[in-house]
Amino acid sequence: MKHRFLFIVVVLCALTTAAQIDTLQVLPEVILSDSKLKSHSVGITLEKISDSTIQRSRTALTEVLRANSTIYFRENGPGGVASASFRGTNAAQTAVVWNGININSQLTGQSDFNTLSSKNYDQLDVRAGGGSIIYGSGAVGGSVHLGNDIRFNKGLSTRVTAGYGSFDTQIATAKTKFSNTNFYIDAGLDYQRSENDFDYLNTDNQFNENGQYDNLNAIFNMGYLLKNKGDRTHLLKLHHNTYVGNRNFSGTLTAPSNDGYEDRNTRTLAIWENLSTRFNGKLRAAHIFEQFRYFANNQTDDNDLGKSIRYLANYEATYKLDRKKELTVIGEVNHISAAGASIVSTTRNQGSVVALWKQQLTNQFTYEIQARQELVEGFDSPFLLGAGFDYAFAKAYTFTFNASKNYRIPTFNDAYWSGPGAVGNPDLKPETSVQAEIGLKRTRKNLTLGLRGFYINTDDLIQWQPNLSGIWSPINIADSEHYGIEGALDYTAIMGSHKVTTTAQYAYTQADDVARGKQLIYVPAHKAILGIAHNYGRLSSYVQTTFVDRVFTTTDNTAQVDGYAIAHIGTSYDILHKQGTKLQVMARVNNLFNTNYQTVAFRPNPGRNFLLQTTITF
């Protein structure tokens, strides 16, 4: 294992000198940190969430994606833990990618979407389908991508937002950007707090006790463009994100709670890009820190602590043989350490090599082949292979296909947990899955229609189960099988000064435990969303509706959480909009029809509630 790991390190170092730099490349206005996202998603569907959609939503990424994607969220109430289910996979099988690197927790293998702010990123994209070859462990059902743009020659601009809503919810965000010919910098703060003490509908004076939360999300991004006299262009970039969260975990309809939880997370990423017409090279170095403290009684200082530190080095080289052929090779090494009250202190070294070949055979047909080999201390990682193609025909239609093998390695909790009533299993095997999808898309003027079908089969699924002594431990169990269809519609109508935009998405998902012949828990068979936005001059209005089918809460499918349909409406008006200054006021009503619904059993969500917000841009 040590020799194979050393081999990957050598390959990583060699990549930095492997290609010849050619003539100068004219840089685009926007420099993407994750250029792989669009360039290497052949046969894959990408859904971009617009900036206007993000700005009219609350801070937490959960709210934005729940109302604008087919991802299902299992949320323990507002401010509580929120985990994603993408195409029926579990939370650890959905990857979150920040500026090109996977940031899922090394402790749990998943991301809590209520700790991710939607306000601090310039790009929010949803990528359906397997992405483990490019983005590593956990990108099985799909991935969510957060990105920060680097824009030069834009001068100085600032945006400040203040909001107040039901349950004493307070929101404040600010972001400032400055750039000239070769320098860019931005900094932003996003703060939110709430008493979160909403009434439980249809109960006798019950309300959400012990649900208070506050969090602060800070970002800093910088770019420096250096043009040599010769034929090379260099770009230096720095991205940083700090999250500090304090929240209580509210009880349920049947049991009170006085739990508390603290998050302290930081991410720092430095990138050097070497650009030319035929060769692009990117060297990344990252430090990712996560720490939590769990308080069984938030009135005391007694707590359980867990933390991990990850160091990453990554080099990505793309060589264009000509306009229609390109080869990308990526080498990466990780050193990860973890410790805590219930985690055996340990370290893990990982290395990987990725090869991506893309070719445009004709003006209508493009294909790509992907391969990945990863080495992880203590595990036999599978060789991953994938392929996809896009075929355009009849001017308005595109047929797509993608198939790949994906994986998830056991997390530190899975392998090394050592707490009361539970113990990890260092002999676990990585989960492996194969997936395939086909799609048809029609794009014509102001109308886009898409339909796709998918299939996923997972082997060695990791699941925690009790043994004969009642001690919980993870084991590899029988297969799971997922299949379904997804549809999307986008339509824009312009009538004089009026603009109406309609978006709709629908997903049918069947996710089965093959051995039991039962639907997996917390996977809705149907989810549908519909959004209609109207713009007239300075006035904008919108309505968002979401329907979610029932979900089973037990493995034998004998208990369930009922399905629901909810609607949100909002309107905004630009009081001032001239000479680079804009003052906007917004009002939003959530859960318009006061629907009593749950996403997790016995954990009600708020009834009808309000949010008022003011934004000034200058």
XYZ file of C-alpha atoms in Angstrom:
618
model
C 0.000 0.000 0.000
C 2.784 2.457 0.872
C 4.492 1.831 -2.468
C 1.254 2.411 -4.393
C 0.591 5.589 -2.419
C 4.121 6.819 -3.185
C 3.496 6.094 -6.863
C 0.486 8.428 -6.892
C 2.523 11.178 -5.207
C 5.195 10.824 -7.895
C 2.546 10.993 -10.641
C 1.109 14.149 -9.071
C 4.502 15.841 -9.070
C 5.252 14.734 -12.621
C 2.020 16.202 -13.953
C 3.194 19.731 -13.261
C 5.809 19.433 -16.004
C 4.081 16.989 -18.336
C 2.772 19.323 -21.032
C 4.082 22.026 -23.338
C 2.602 25.516 -22.955
C 1.361 27.055 -26.195
C 0.210 30.469 -27.317
C -1.591 32.892 -25.046
C -5.232 32.228 -24.158
C -7.648 35.142 -23.990
C -9.189 34.896 -20.550
C -12.971 34.933 -20.221
C -14.687 37.500 -18.035
C -15.537 34.839 -15.456
C -12.874 32.419 -14.259
C -14.470 29.250 -12.909
C -12.793 27.406 -10.058
C -14.527 24.197 -11.103
C -14.167 24.146 -14.890
C -14.674 20.367 -14.766
C -18.343 20.874 -13.921
C -19.527 21.943 -17.365
C -16.681 20.610 -19.475
C -16.897 17.057 -18.106
C -20.631 16.511 -17.674
C -21.231 14.878 -21.049
C -24.501 12.972 -20.908
C -25.277 14.510 -17.500
C -27.973 17.083 -16.723
C -27.002 20.297 -14.946
C -29.583 22.554 -13.321
C -28.438 26.099 -12.544
C -30.219 27.947 -9.737
C -30.467 31.622 -10.705
C -29.200 34.439 -8.518
C -32.675 35.978 -8.299
C -34.058 32.691 -6.941
C -31.320 32.558 -4.317
C -31.806 36.155 -3.197
C -35.539 35.808 -2.585
C -35.053 32.727 -0.386
C -33.839 32.465 3.165
C -30.208 31.828 4.002
C -30.094 28.048 4.396
C -29.289 26.119 1.238
C -31.948 23.591 2.265
C -34.780 26.008 1.524
C -33.452 26.980 -1.915
C -32.953 23.419 -3.135
C -36.137 22.012 -1.607
C -38.243 24.487 -3.625
C -36.154 24.449 -6.824
C -34.915 20.891 -7.326
C -36.130 17.306 -7.087
C -33.781 16.571 -4.160
C -35.702 15.360 -1.100
C -34.596 16.748 2.270
C -34.991 14.933 5.549
C -34.964 17.897 7.951
C -35.381 17.887 11.722
C -37.281 21.174 11.557
C -35.930 24.632 10.637
C -32.347 25.013 11.833
C -32.044 21.302 12.604
C -29.973 18.736 10.750
C -30.947 18.606 7.053
C -29.739 15.731 4.888
C -30.321 15.167 1.177
C -31.717 12.217 -0.735
C -30.840 12.379 -4.436
C -32.553 9.788 -6.640
C -33.363 7.765 -3.528
C -29.773 7.484 -2.313
C -28.856 8.336 1.271
C -27.277 11.530 2.568
C -23.718 10.174 2.388
C -24.246 9.406 -1.306
C -24.828 13.034 -2.264
C -21.662 15.108 -2.628
C -21.295 18.829 -1.989
C -18.525 20.361 -4.102
C -17.062 23.752 -3.162
C -14.985 25.459 -5.864
C -14.085 22.083 -7.338
C -13.366 20.003 -4.228
C -15.614 17.586 -2.334
C -16.374 18.967 1.156
C -18.567 16.222 2.617
C -17.775 15.627 6.285
C -14.931 13.203 6.936
C -16.733 12.174 10.142
C -20.234 11.434 8.819
C -19.665 11.321 5.056
C -22.471 13.815 4.411
C -23.215 17.537 4.462
C -25.750 19.280 6.681
C -27.421 21.670 4.216
C -28.638 23.914 7.044
C -24.988 24.829 7.706
C -24.435 25.936 4.095
C -25.398 29.478 3.144
C -26.926 30.144 -0.266
C -25.989 33.839 -0.141
C -22.202 33.578 -0.250
C -21.783 31.904 -3.631
C -22.009 33.177 -7.195
C -22.899 29.778 -8.618
C -25.280 27.095 -7.410
C -25.625 24.069 -9.688
C -27.291 20.698 -9.243
C -25.683 17.785 -11.111
C -27.827 14.655 -11.328
C -26.106 11.284 -11.693
C -22.900 9.616 -10.592
C -19.823 11.806 -10.200
C -17.424 9.749 -8.077
C -14.829 9.538 -10.849
C -14.279 13.294 -10.803
C -15.450 14.294 -7.313
C -14.559 11.266 -5.219
C -16.336 9.386 -2.456
C -20.078 9.874 -2.059
C -21.029 11.369 -5.437
C -23.384 8.474 -6.208
C -26.892 9.895 -6.624
C -25.775 13.382 -7.588
C -23.854 16.421 -6.425
C -24.485 20.055 -5.456
C -21.904 22.596 -6.591
C -21.080 25.889 -4.867
C -18.754 28.266 -6.684
C -17.250 31.733 -6.390
C -16.515 33.731 -9.552
C -13.408 35.780 -10.170
C -14.295 38.794 -12.348
C -11.820 41.463 -13.399
C -12.442 45.087 -14.470
C -15.700 45.397 -12.512
C -14.798 48.180 -10.080
C -16.348 48.411 -6.613
C -19.806 47.150 -5.628
C -21.556 46.316 -2.363
C -24.807 44.572 -1.496
C -26.367 44.722 1.990
C -29.541 42.895 3.065
C -31.512 43.052 6.291
C -34.581 40.986 7.025
C -37.022 40.135 9.782
C -39.518 37.284 9.909
C -41.842 35.237 12.044
C -40.571 33.586 15.231
C -38.148 36.498 15.787
C -36.051 35.494 12.789
C -33.363 38.061 11.937
C -31.239 38.048 8.781
C -28.295 40.262 7.832
C -25.950 39.794 4.874
C -23.284 41.959 3.282
C -20.897 41.399 0.403
C -18.343 43.760 -1.120
C -16.401 43.235 -4.358
C -13.571 45.142 -5.954
C -11.588 44.409 -9.103
C -9.390 46.141 -11.630
C -7.360 44.912 -14.599
C -5.487 42.163 -12.764
C -6.723 42.123 -9.167
C -9.962 40.870 -7.604
C -11.146 40.677 -4.002
C -14.461 40.095 -2.256
C -15.585 39.564 1.317
C -18.976 38.643 2.687
C -20.852 37.969 5.921
C -24.148 36.139 6.324
C -25.785 36.099 9.777
C -29.070 34.559 10.874
C -30.711 33.939 14.229
C -34.167 32.802 15.274
C -36.127 31.883 18.373
C -37.771 29.314 16.095
C -40.644 28.872 18.567
C -43.468 28.224 16.122
C -46.727 26.576 17.216
C -47.395 22.981 16.268
C -50.527 22.982 14.138
C -53.527 20.914 15.276
C -52.132 20.356 18.777
C -53.178 21.496 22.226
C -50.800 24.434 22.888
C -47.639 22.578 21.845
C -44.863 24.583 20.241
C -41.283 24.122 19.047
C -39.351 24.240 22.308
C -35.552 24.388 22.473
C -35.280 25.233 18.774
C -33.236 28.447 18.931
C -30.334 28.864 16.538
C -27.856 31.419 15.285
C -25.107 31.117 12.712
C -22.476 33.187 10.956
C -21.039 32.389 7.549
C -18.045 34.401 6.308
C -16.271 34.266 2.948
C -13.165 35.770 1.415
C -12.085 35.373 -2.232
C -9.121 36.873 -4.037
C -7.623 36.623 -7.514
C -4.487 38.003 -9.113
C -3.874 37.873 -12.868
C -0.242 37.785 -13.953
C 0.541 37.926 -17.686
C 4.089 37.022 -18.659
C 5.856 38.632 -21.572
C 6.016 35.287 -23.287
C 3.180 32.936 -24.150
C 1.855 32.112 -20.683
C -0.871 33.521 -18.449
C -0.923 32.791 -14.727
C -3.792 33.275 -12.322
C -3.565 33.007 -8.537
C -6.752 32.498 -6.519
C -7.652 32.147 -2.857
C -11.009 31.019 -1.467
C -11.894 30.918 2.230
C -15.104 30.058 4.078
C -15.748 30.039 7.844
C -18.951 28.800 9.453
C -19.816 29.222 13.139
C -23.134 27.776 14.245
C -24.901 27.414 17.590
C -28.247 25.676 17.795
C -30.474 23.734 20.092
C -32.084 20.531 18.919
C -35.826 20.812 19.447
C -37.888 17.903 20.680
C -40.671 16.032 18.943
C -44.414 15.698 19.353
C -43.806 12.922 21.880
C -40.563 13.874 23.662
C -38.967 17.131 24.892
C -35.298 17.951 24.391
C -32.587 20.151 25.864
C -29.795 19.120 23.466
C -27.375 21.663 22.068
C -24.853 21.637 19.214
C -21.962 23.815 18.057
C -20.303 23.780 14.628
C -16.925 25.309 13.812
C -15.913 24.748 10.188
C -13.256 26.406 8.028
C -12.237 25.808 4.427
C -9.239 27.420 2.696
C -8.288 26.741 -0.924
C -5.375 28.204 -2.888
C -5.203 27.719 -6.672
C -2.512 28.462 -9.228
C -3.696 28.312 -12.843
C -1.359 28.199 -15.825
C -3.344 28.949 -18.973
C -2.724 28.929 -22.704
C -4.540 28.029 -25.899
C -3.806 24.306 -25.776
C -2.818 23.654 -22.178
C -4.432 24.513 -18.847
C -2.836 23.529 -15.561
C -4.310 23.973 -12.078
C -2.530 23.332 -8.817
C -4.763 23.293 -5.736
C -3.861 23.155 -2.059
C -6.547 23.067 0.610
C -6.993 22.936 4.379
C -10.415 21.817 5.637
C -11.278 21.800 9.333
C -14.504 20.641 10.963
C -15.395 20.473 14.633
C -18.573 19.841 16.575
C -19.553 19.886 20.221
C -22.689 18.044 21.298
C -24.341 18.997 24.601
C -26.753 16.426 26.009
C -27.861 19.239 28.344
C -27.317 22.725 26.965
C -27.545 24.181 30.452
C -24.174 22.635 31.341
C -20.685 22.743 29.856
C -20.411 18.962 29.526
C -20.070 17.996 25.867
C -18.793 15.443 23.377
C -16.258 16.822 20.915
C -15.333 15.538 17.475
C -13.077 17.057 14.839
C -11.180 16.326 11.667
C -8.453 18.084 9.690
C -7.887 17.443 6.001
C -4.930 18.537 3.863
C -5.366 18.247 0.106
C -3.029 18.703 -2.860
C -4.410 18.391 -6.355
C -3.043 18.995 -9.846
C -5.243 19.070 -12.930
C -3.749 19.218 -16.434
C -5.852 19.623 -19.584
C -4.207 19.325 -22.974
C -6.137 20.134 -26.152
C -4.835 18.126 -29.063
C -6.992 20.269 -31.342
C -10.334 22.052 -31.129
C -12.235 18.773 -30.851
C -10.035 16.563 -28.670
C -8.809 17.070 -25.127
C -7.236 14.962 -22.410
C -7.451 15.830 -18.712
C -5.373 14.107 -16.047
C -5.885 14.790 -12.337
C -3.708 13.649 -9.469
C -4.653 14.161 -5.834
C -3.362 13.289 -2.366
C -5.154 13.733 0.977
C -3.980 13.445 4.550
C -6.857 13.306 7.049
C -6.841 13.073 10.830
C -9.799 12.710 13.168
C -10.306 12.576 16.926
C -13.034 12.987 19.486
C -14.741 11.760 22.614
C -16.369 8.879 20.700
C -13.862 8.487 17.860
C -10.584 6.618 18.082
C -7.850 9.110 17.157
C -6.593 8.058 13.742
C -5.259 9.240 10.405
C -5.938 8.250 6.819
C -3.929 8.831 3.644
C -5.569 8.783 0.231
C -4.316 9.177 -3.296
C -6.017 9.098 -6.681
C -5.361 9.450 -10.386
C -8.122 10.436 -12.841
C -8.059 10.422 -16.647
C -10.754 12.121 -18.765
C -10.849 11.894 -22.566
C -13.341 14.073 -24.479
C -13.845 14.261 -28.230
C -16.288 16.007 -30.529
C -16.578 13.550 -33.426
C -19.007 15.705 -35.410
C -20.847 18.968 -34.878
C -23.687 16.895 -33.442
C -21.913 14.136 -31.485
C -19.607 14.475 -28.453
C -18.448 11.643 -26.214
C -16.308 11.291 -23.099
C -14.556 8.417 -21.307
C -13.571 8.722 -17.626
C -11.435 6.533 -15.349
C -10.298 6.742 -11.721
C -8.087 4.685 -9.446
C -7.943 5.581 -5.779
C -5.750 4.173 -3.028
C -6.928 4.434 0.571
C -5.009 3.042 3.522
C -6.838 0.043 4.915
C -9.308 -0.348 2.034
C -9.334 -1.934 -1.407
C -10.775 0.823 -3.553
C -12.461 -0.143 -6.830
C -11.328 0.929 -10.288
C -13.973 3.299 -11.659
C -14.908 3.703 -15.307
C -17.536 5.873 -16.955
C -18.667 7.035 -20.375
C -21.221 9.419 -21.817
C -22.294 11.133 -25.013
C -24.461 13.985 -26.297
C -26.096 13.753 -29.724
C -27.873 16.780 -31.192
C -30.349 16.295 -34.019
C -33.214 18.039 -35.808
C -31.794 21.392 -34.622
C -33.792 21.526 -31.379
C -33.206 18.075 -29.850
C -30.366 16.505 -27.850
C -30.151 12.846 -26.886
C -27.869 12.050 -23.927
C -26.483 8.917 -22.324
C -24.185 8.361 -19.357
C -23.050 5.293 -17.422
C -20.499 5.000 -14.636
C -19.279 3.080 -11.645
C -19.280 5.015 -8.359
C -18.283 4.390 -4.756
C -18.291 5.552 -1.147
C -15.581 4.680 1.348
C -16.459 4.175 5.032
C -16.290 7.357 7.076
C -14.345 7.807 10.303
C -17.555 7.266 12.252
C -18.253 4.067 10.291
C -14.792 2.658 10.884
C -13.617 4.058 14.224
C -16.602 5.105 16.363
C -16.243 3.965 19.971
C -19.049 5.248 22.146
C -21.693 3.928 24.572
C -23.873 1.390 22.790
C -22.093 1.633 19.444
C -18.785 0.686 17.872
C -17.300 1.192 14.410
C -16.157 -1.532 12.056
C -12.677 -1.144 10.514
C -13.280 -4.189 8.262
C -16.002 -2.509 6.191
C -15.745 -2.623 2.415
C -16.448 0.486 0.308
C -19.889 0.769 -1.229
C -19.862 0.418 -5.010
C -22.618 1.234 -7.447
C -23.273 1.227 -11.170
C -25.575 3.782 -12.712
C -26.912 4.607 -16.140
C -29.218 7.282 -17.487
C -30.656 8.336 -20.820
C -32.244 11.654 -21.626
C -33.921 13.704 -24.330
C -33.949 17.490 -24.305
C -35.750 19.947 -26.562
C -34.572 23.558 -26.718
C -36.455 25.974 -28.923
C -36.534 29.746 -28.503
C -38.065 30.378 -25.069
C -39.032 26.780 -24.262
C -36.893 23.966 -22.852
C -38.227 20.475 -22.161
C -36.251 17.594 -20.690
C -36.984 13.961 -19.860
C -34.573 11.345 -18.515
C -34.619 7.925 -16.965
C -32.061 6.489 -14.537
C -31.003 3.244 -12.872
C -28.639 2.732 -9.902
C -27.574 -0.536 -8.280
C -25.464 -0.439 -5.105
C -23.449 -3.319 -3.611
C -22.103 -3.570 -0.038
C -24.375 -0.811 1.242
C -23.160 0.316 4.673
C -25.863 0.189 7.345
C -25.742 0.441 11.140
C -27.474 -2.489 12.886
C -27.592 -3.852 16.464
C -25.864 -7.167 17.267
C -27.127 -9.880 19.663
C -25.858 -7.838 22.628
C -27.716 -4.725 21.496
C -24.529 -2.917 20.416
C -24.932 -0.968 17.188
C -22.259 -1.419 14.525
C -22.080 -0.853 10.749
C -21.973 -3.772 8.342
C -22.112 -4.255 4.579
C -25.598 -5.476 3.683
C -27.438 -6.640 0.580
C -27.958 -4.559 -2.519
C -30.197 -1.567 -3.094
C -31.774 -0.749 -6.444
C -32.982 2.640 -7.657
C -34.763 3.596 -10.858
C -37.081 6.313 -12.056
C -37.819 9.155 -14.425
C -37.314 12.919 -14.175
C -38.872 15.688 -16.223
C -38.235 19.431 -16.446
C -39.809 22.413 -18.181
C -38.666 26.025 -18.520
C -40.783 28.540 -20.410
C -40.454 32.301 -20.727
C -43.149 34.512 -22.254
C -42.606 38.211 -22.966
C -45.645 40.376 -23.646
C -44.728 44.013 -23.908
C -43.287 45.066 -20.547
C -44.414 41.844 -18.884
C -42.175 38.809 -18.506
C -43.521 35.522 -17.142
C -41.183 32.637 -16.376
C -42.491 29.161 -15.606
C -40.356 26.316 -14.275
C -41.536 22.832 -13.398
C -39.785 19.618 -12.363
C -41.069 16.149 -11.577
C -39.317 13.016 -10.282
C -40.578 9.475 -9.881
C -38.196 7.381 -7.779
C -38.369 3.738 -6.800
C -35.629 2.790 -4.307
C -35.739 -0.767 -2.997
C -33.900 -2.839 -0.447
C -33.441 -5.855 -2.737
C -33.291 -8.436 0.087
C -36.463 -7.165 1.797
C -38.338 -6.179 -1.341
C -39.336 -2.916 0.382
C -38.990 0.761 -0.430
C -36.070 2.398 1.375
C -37.041 4.695 4.224
C -37.467 8.433 3.612
C -37.619 8.144 -0.171
C -40.757 9.683 -1.738
C -41.990 7.959 -4.888
C -43.129 11.313 -6.311
C -41.892 14.877 -5.977
C -43.020 17.812 -8.122
C -42.282 21.537 -8.055
C -43.819 24.441 -9.954
C -42.644 28.025 -9.947
C -44.118 31.037 -11.746
C -42.382 34.442 -11.688
C -43.748 37.702 -13.145
C -41.683 40.813 -13.821
C -43.104 44.190 -14.767
C -40.762 47.140 -14.587
C -39.589 47.459 -11.006
C -42.168 45.013 -9.666
C -41.546 41.267 -9.397
C -43.823 38.570 -7.991
C -43.605 34.822 -7.754
C -45.260 31.684 -6.445
C -43.523 28.392 -5.620
C -45.389 25.140 -5.010
C -43.991 21.781 -3.904
C -45.645 18.384 -3.721
C -43.949 15.486 -1.923
C -45.395 11.976 -1.722
C -45.508 9.942 1.493
C -42.309 8.368 2.830
C -41.910 5.193 4.866
C -40.158 5.539 8.220
C -39.584 1.838 8.990
C -37.750 -0.773 6.923
C -40.829 -3.038 6.793
C -42.872 -0.110 5.356
C -45.502 -0.309 8.113
C -45.135 3.309 9.292
C -45.059 6.452 7.206
C -45.040 10.241 7.084
C -47.906 11.516 4.943
C -47.313 13.408 1.738
C -47.937 17.129 1.511
C -48.295 20.103 -0.805
C -47.134 23.578 0.206
C -46.945 26.969 -1.503
C -44.876 30.123 -0.976
C -45.544 33.533 -2.524
C -43.519 36.702 -2.599
C -43.176 40.101 -4.193
C -40.424 42.699 -4.473
C -40.250 46.301 -5.643
C -37.270 48.442 -6.605
C -37.816 51.743 -4.812
C -34.642 53.121 -6.349
C -32.835 51.846 -9.420
C -30.457 54.277 -11.111
C -26.776 55.145 -11.517
C -25.509 51.871 -10.082
C -27.661 52.119 -6.949
C -30.613 49.854 -6.245
C -32.920 49.772 -3.219
C -35.327 46.840 -3.100
C -37.977 45.783 -0.592
C -39.374 42.250 -0.513
C -42.181 40.437 1.288
C -42.589 36.658 1.379
C -45.269 34.350 2.788
C -44.148 30.798 3.455
C -46.598 27.895 3.690
C -49.387 30.064 2.336
C -52.191 27.610 3.091
C -51.000 26.843 6.635
C -50.382 23.172 5.830
C -49.537 20.833 8.686
C -46.683 18.687 7.367
C -43.577 16.790 8.417
C -40.425 15.626 6.623
C -39.275 13.554 9.624
C -41.715 11.608 11.795
C -43.080 13.535 14.810
C -41.209 16.734 13.858
C -43.751 19.327 12.605
C -42.786 22.234 10.369
C -44.005 25.829 10.772
C -47.419 26.904 9.599
C -47.950 30.137 7.704
C -45.096 32.574 8.361
C -43.670 35.787 6.964
C -40.396 37.392 5.954
C -39.711 41.078 5.174
C -36.397 42.012 3.589
C -34.622 45.120 2.310
C -31.611 45.053 -0.017
C -29.437 47.937 -1.126
C -26.829 47.591 -3.864
C -24.333 50.326 -4.664
